mmCIF file with all atom_site columns, C-alpha atoms in Angstrom:
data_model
loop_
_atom_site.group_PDB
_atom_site.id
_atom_site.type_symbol
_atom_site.label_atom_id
_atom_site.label_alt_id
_atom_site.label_comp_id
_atom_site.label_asym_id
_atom_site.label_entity_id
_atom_site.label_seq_id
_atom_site.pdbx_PDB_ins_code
_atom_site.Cartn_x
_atom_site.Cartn_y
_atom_site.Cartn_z
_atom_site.occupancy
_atom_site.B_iso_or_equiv
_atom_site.pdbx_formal_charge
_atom_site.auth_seq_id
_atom_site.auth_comp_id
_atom_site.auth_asym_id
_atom_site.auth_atom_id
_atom_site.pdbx_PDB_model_num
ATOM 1   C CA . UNK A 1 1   ? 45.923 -45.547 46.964  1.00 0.00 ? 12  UNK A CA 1
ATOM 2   C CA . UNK A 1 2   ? 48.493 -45.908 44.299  1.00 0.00 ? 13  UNK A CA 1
ATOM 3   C CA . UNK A 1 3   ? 47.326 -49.462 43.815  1.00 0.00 ? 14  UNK A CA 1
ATOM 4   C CA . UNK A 1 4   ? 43.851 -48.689 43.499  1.00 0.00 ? 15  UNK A CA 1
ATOM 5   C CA . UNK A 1 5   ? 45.256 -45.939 40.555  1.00 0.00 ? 16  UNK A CA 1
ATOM 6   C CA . UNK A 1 6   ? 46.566 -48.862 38.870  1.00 0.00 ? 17  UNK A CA 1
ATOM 7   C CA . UNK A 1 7   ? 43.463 -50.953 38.795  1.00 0.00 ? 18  UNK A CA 1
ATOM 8   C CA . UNK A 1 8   ? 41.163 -48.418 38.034  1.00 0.00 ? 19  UNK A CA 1
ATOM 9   C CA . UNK A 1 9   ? 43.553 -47.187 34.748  1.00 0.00 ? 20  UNK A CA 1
ATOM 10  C CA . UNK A 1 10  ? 43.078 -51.281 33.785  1.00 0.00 ? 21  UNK A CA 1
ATOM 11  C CA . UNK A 1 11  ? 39.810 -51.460 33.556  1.00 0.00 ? 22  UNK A CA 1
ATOM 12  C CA . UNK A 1 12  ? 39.554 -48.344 31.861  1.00 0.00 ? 23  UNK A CA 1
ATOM 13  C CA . UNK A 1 13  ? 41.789 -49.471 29.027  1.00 0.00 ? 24  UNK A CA 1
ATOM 14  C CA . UNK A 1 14  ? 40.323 -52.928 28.948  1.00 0.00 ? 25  UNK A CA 1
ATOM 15  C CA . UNK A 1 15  ? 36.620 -50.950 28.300  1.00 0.00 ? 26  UNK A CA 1
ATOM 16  C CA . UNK A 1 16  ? 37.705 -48.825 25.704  1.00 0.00 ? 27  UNK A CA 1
ATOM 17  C CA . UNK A 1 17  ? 37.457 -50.306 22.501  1.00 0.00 ? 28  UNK A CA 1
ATOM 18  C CA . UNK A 1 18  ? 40.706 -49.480 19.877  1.00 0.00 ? 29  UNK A CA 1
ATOM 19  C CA . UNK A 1 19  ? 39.676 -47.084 17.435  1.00 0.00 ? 30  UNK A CA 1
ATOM 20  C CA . UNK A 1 20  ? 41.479 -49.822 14.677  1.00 0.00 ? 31  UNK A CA 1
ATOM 21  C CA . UNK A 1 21  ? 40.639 -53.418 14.906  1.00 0.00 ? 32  UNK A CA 1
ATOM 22  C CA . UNK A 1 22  ? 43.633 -55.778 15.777  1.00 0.00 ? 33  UNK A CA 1
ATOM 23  C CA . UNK A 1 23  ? 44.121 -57.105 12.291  1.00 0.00 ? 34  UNK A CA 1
ATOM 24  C CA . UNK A 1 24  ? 45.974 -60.465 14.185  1.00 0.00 ? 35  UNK A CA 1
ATOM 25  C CA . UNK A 1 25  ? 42.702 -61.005 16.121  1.00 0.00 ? 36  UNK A CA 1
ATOM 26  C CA . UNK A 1 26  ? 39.563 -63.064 15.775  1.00 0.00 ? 37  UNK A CA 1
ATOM 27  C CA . UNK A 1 27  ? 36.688 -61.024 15.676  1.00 0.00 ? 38  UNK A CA 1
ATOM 28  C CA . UNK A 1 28  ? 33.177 -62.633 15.324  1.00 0.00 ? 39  UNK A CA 1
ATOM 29  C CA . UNK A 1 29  ? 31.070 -61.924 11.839  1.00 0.00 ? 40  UNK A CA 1
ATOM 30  C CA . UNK A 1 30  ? 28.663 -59.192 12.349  1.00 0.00 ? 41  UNK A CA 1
ATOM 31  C CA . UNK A 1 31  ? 25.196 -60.448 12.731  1.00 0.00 ? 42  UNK A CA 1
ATOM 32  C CA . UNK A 1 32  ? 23.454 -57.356 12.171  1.00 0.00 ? 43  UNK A CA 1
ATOM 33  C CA . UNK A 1 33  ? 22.453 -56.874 8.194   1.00 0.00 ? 44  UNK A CA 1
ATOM 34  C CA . UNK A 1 34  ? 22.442 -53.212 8.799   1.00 0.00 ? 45  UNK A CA 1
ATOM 35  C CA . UNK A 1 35  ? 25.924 -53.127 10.331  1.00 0.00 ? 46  UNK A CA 1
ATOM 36  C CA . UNK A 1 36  ? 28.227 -50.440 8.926   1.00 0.00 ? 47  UNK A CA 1
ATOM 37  C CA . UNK A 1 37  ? 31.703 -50.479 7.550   1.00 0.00 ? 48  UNK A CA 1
ATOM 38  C CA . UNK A 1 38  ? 34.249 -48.281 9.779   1.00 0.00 ? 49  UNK A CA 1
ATOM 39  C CA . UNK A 1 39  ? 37.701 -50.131 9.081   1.00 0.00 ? 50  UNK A CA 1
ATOM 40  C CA . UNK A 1 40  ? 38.815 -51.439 6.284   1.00 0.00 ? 51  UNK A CA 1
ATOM 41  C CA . UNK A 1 41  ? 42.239 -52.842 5.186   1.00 0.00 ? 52  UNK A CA 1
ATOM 42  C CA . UNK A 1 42  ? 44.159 -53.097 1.856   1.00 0.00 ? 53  UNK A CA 1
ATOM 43  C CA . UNK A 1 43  ? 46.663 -55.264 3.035   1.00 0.00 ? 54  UNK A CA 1
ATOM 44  C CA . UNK A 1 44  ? 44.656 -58.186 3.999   1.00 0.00 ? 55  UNK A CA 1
ATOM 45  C CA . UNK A 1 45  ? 41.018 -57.006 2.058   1.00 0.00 ? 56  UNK A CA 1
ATOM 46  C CA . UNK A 1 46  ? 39.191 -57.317 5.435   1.00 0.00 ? 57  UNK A CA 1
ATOM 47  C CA . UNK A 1 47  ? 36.330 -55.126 6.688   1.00 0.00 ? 58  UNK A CA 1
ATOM 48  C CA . UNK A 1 48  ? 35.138 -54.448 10.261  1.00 0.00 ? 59  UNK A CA 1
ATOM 49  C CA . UNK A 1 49  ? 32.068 -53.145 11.492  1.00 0.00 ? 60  UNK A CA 1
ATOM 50  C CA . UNK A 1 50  ? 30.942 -53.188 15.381  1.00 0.00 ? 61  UNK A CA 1
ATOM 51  C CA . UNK A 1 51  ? 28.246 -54.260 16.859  1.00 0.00 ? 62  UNK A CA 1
ATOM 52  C CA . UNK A 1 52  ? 27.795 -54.124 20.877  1.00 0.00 ? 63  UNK A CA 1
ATOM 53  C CA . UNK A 1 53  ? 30.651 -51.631 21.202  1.00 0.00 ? 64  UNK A CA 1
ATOM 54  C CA . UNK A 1 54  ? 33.279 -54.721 19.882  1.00 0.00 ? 65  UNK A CA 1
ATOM 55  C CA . UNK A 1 55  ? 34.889 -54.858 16.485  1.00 0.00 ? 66  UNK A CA 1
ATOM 56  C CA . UNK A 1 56  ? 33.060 -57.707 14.113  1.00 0.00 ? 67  UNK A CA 1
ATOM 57  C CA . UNK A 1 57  ? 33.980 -58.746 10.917  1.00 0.00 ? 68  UNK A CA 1
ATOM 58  C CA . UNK A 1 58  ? 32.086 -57.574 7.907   1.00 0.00 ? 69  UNK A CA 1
ATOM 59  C CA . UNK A 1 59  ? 30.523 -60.499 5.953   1.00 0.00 ? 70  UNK A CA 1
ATOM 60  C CA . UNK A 1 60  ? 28.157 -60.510 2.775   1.00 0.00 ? 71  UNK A CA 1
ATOM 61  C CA . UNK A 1 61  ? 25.550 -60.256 4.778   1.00 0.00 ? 72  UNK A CA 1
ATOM 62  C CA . UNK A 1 62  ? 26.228 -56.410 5.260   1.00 0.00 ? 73  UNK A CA 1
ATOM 63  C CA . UNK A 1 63  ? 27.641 -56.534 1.558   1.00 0.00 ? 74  UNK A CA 1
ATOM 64  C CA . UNK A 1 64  ? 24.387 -57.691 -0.559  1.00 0.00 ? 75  UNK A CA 1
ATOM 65  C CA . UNK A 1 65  ? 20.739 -57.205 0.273   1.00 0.00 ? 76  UNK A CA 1
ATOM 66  C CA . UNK A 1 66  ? 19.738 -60.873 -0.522  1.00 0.00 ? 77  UNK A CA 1
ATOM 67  C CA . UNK A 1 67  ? 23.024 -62.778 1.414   1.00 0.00 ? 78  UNK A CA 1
ATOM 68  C CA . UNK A 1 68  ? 20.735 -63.819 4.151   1.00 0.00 ? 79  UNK A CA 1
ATOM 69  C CA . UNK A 1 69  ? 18.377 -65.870 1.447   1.00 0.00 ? 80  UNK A CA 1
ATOM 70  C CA . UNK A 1 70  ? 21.252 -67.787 0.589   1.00 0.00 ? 81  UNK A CA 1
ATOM 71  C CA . UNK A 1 71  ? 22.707 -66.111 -2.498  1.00 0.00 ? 82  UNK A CA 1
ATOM 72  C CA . UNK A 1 72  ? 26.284 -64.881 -2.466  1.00 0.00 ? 83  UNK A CA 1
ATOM 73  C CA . UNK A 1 73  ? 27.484 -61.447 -3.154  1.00 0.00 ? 84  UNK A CA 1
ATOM 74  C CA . UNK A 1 74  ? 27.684 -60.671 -6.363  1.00 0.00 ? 85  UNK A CA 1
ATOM 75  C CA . UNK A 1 75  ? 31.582 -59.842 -7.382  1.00 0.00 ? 86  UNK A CA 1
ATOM 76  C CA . UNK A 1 76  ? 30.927 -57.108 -9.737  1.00 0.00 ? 87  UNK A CA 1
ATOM 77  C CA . UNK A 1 77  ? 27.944 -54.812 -10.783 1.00 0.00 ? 88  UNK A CA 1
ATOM 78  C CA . UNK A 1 78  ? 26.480 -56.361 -13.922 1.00 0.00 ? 89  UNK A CA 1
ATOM 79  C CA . UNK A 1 79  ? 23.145 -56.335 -12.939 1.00 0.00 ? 90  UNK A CA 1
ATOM 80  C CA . UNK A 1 80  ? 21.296 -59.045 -15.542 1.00 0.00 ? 91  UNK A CA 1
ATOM 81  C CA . UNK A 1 81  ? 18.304 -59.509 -14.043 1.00 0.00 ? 92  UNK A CA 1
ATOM 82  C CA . UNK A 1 82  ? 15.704 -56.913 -11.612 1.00 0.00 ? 93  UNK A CA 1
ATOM 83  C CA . UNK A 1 83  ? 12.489 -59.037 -10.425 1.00 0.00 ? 94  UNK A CA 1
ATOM 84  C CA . UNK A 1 84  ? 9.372  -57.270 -9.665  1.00 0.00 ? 95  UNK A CA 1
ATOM 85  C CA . UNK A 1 85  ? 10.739 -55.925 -5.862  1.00 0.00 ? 96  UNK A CA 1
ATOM 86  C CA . UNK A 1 86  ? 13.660 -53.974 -7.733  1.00 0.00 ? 97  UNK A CA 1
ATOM 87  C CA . UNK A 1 87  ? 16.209 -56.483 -6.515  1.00 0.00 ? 98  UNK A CA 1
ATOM 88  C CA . UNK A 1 88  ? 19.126 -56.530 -9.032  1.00 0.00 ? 99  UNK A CA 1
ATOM 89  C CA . UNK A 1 89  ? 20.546 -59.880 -9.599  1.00 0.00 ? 100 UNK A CA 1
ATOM 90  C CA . UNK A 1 90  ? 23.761 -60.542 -11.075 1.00 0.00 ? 101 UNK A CA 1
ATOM 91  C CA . UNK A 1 91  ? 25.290 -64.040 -12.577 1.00 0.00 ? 102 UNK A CA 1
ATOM 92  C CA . UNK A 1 92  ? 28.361 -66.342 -10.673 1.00 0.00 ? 103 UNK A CA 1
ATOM 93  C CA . UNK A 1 93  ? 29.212 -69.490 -12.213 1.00 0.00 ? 104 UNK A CA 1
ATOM 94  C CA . UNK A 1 94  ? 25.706 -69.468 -13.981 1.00 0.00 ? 105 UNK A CA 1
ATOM 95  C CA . UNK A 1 95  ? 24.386 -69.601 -10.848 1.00 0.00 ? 106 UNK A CA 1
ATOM 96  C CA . UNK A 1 96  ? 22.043 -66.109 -9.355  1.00 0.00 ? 107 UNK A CA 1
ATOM 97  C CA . UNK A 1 97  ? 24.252 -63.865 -6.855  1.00 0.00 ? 108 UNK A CA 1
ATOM 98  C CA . UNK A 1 98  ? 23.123 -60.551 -5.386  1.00 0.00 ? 109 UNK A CA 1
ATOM 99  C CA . UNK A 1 99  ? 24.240 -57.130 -6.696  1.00 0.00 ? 110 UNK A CA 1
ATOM 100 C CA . UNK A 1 100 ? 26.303 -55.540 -3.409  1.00 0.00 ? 111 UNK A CA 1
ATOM 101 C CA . UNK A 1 101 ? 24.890 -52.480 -1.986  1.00 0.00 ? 112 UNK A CA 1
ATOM 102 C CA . UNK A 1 102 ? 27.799 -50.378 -3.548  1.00 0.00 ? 113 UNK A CA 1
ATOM 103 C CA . UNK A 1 103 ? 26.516 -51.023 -6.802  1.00 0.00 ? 114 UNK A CA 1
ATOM 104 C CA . UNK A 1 104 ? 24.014 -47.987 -6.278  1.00 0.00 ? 115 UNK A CA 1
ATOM 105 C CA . UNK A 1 105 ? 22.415 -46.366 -9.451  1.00 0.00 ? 116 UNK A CA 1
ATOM 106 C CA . UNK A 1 106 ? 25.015 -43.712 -9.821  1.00 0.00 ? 117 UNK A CA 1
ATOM 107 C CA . UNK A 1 107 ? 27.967 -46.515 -10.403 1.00 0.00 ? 118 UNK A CA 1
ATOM 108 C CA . UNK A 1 108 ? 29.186 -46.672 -13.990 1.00 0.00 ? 119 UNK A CA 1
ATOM 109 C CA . UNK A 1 109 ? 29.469 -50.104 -13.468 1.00 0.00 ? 120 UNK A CA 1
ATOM 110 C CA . UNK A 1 110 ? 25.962 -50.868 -12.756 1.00 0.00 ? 121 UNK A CA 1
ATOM 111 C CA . UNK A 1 111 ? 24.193 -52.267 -16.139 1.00 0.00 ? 122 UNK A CA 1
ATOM 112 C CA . UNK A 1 112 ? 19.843 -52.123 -15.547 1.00 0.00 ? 123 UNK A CA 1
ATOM 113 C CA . UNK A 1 113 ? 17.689 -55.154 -17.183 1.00 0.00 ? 124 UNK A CA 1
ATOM 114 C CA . UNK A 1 114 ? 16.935 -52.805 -19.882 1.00 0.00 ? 125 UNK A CA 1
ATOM 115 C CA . UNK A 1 115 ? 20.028 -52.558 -21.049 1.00 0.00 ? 126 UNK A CA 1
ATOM 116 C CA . UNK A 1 116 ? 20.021 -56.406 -22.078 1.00 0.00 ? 127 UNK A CA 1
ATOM 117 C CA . UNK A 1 117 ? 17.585 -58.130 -25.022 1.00 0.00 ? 128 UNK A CA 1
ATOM 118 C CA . UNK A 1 118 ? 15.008 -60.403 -24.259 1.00 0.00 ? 129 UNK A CA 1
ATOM 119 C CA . UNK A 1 119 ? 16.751 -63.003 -24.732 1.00 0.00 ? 130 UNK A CA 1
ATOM 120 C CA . UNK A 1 120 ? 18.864 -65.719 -22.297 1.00 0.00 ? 131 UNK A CA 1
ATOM 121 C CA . UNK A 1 121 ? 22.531 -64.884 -20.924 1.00 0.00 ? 132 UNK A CA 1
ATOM 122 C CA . UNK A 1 122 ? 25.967 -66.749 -22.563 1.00 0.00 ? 133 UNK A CA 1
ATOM 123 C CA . UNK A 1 123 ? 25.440 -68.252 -19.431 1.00 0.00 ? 134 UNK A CA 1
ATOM 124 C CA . UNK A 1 124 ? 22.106 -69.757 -19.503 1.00 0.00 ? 135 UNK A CA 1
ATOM 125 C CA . UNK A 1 125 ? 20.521 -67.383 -17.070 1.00 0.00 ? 136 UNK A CA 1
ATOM 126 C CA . UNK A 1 126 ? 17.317 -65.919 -18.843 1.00 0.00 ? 137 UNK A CA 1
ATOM 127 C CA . UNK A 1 127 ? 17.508 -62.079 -18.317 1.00 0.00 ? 138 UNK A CA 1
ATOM 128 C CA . UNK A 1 128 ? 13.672 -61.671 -19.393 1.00 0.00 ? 139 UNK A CA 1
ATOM 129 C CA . UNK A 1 129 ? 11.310 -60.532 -16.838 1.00 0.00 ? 140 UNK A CA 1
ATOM 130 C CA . UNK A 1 130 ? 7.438  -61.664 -16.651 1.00 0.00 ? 141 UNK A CA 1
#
């Protein structure tokens, strides 16, 4: 009986998930876009999310609405461009990133299309819309 105590308290823990990921451990990238934050940690800038009931680790696809097209997350919020679906673009190495969904529309940081001229970027990016 005692044995069968023992076992059954083992599986138990091994079902439960940690409320804190194991920052030592290899999670998987989450594969879900819509996959939220829960953990994060300033010591070594990581974020988790979960995703089947197991920890994953938070990539840029949960970070920036156009990741998934191929376009890296934007490091900042200077929005220089917004095409014709609202999708605010931003500039990294002269090359188009996408702004991160924390960049909402109530972030100082965030800078709209019509803040900038019609006329092309210091970096060579034209900022005009057609």
């Amino acid at each position: 009986m005692k044995s069968l105590f023992i076992i059954l308290t083992c599986l138990g823990a091994a079902v439960a998930r940690s409320k804190t990921p194991n920052e030592q451990s290899d999670y998987p990238n989450c594969k879900n876009k819509d996959t939220e934050i829960l953990y994060s940690s300033d010591d070594t800038k990581k974020e988790w999310g979960e995703e089947n009931d197991d920890w994953c680790i938070i990539t840029d696809l949960q970070r920036c609405p156009n990741s998934s097209d191929g376009y890296p997350c934007c490091p900042d919020c200077n929005v220089v461009y917004t095409d014709e679906n609202n999708q605010v673009w931003g500039n990294l190495n002269d090359e188009w990133c996408s702004i991160p969904y924390r960049c909402s529309s109530n972030s100082t940081e965030v800078l709209k299309s019509d803040d900038y001229s019609s006329t092309t970027s210091s970096s060579g990016i034209s900022n005009t819309s057609e």
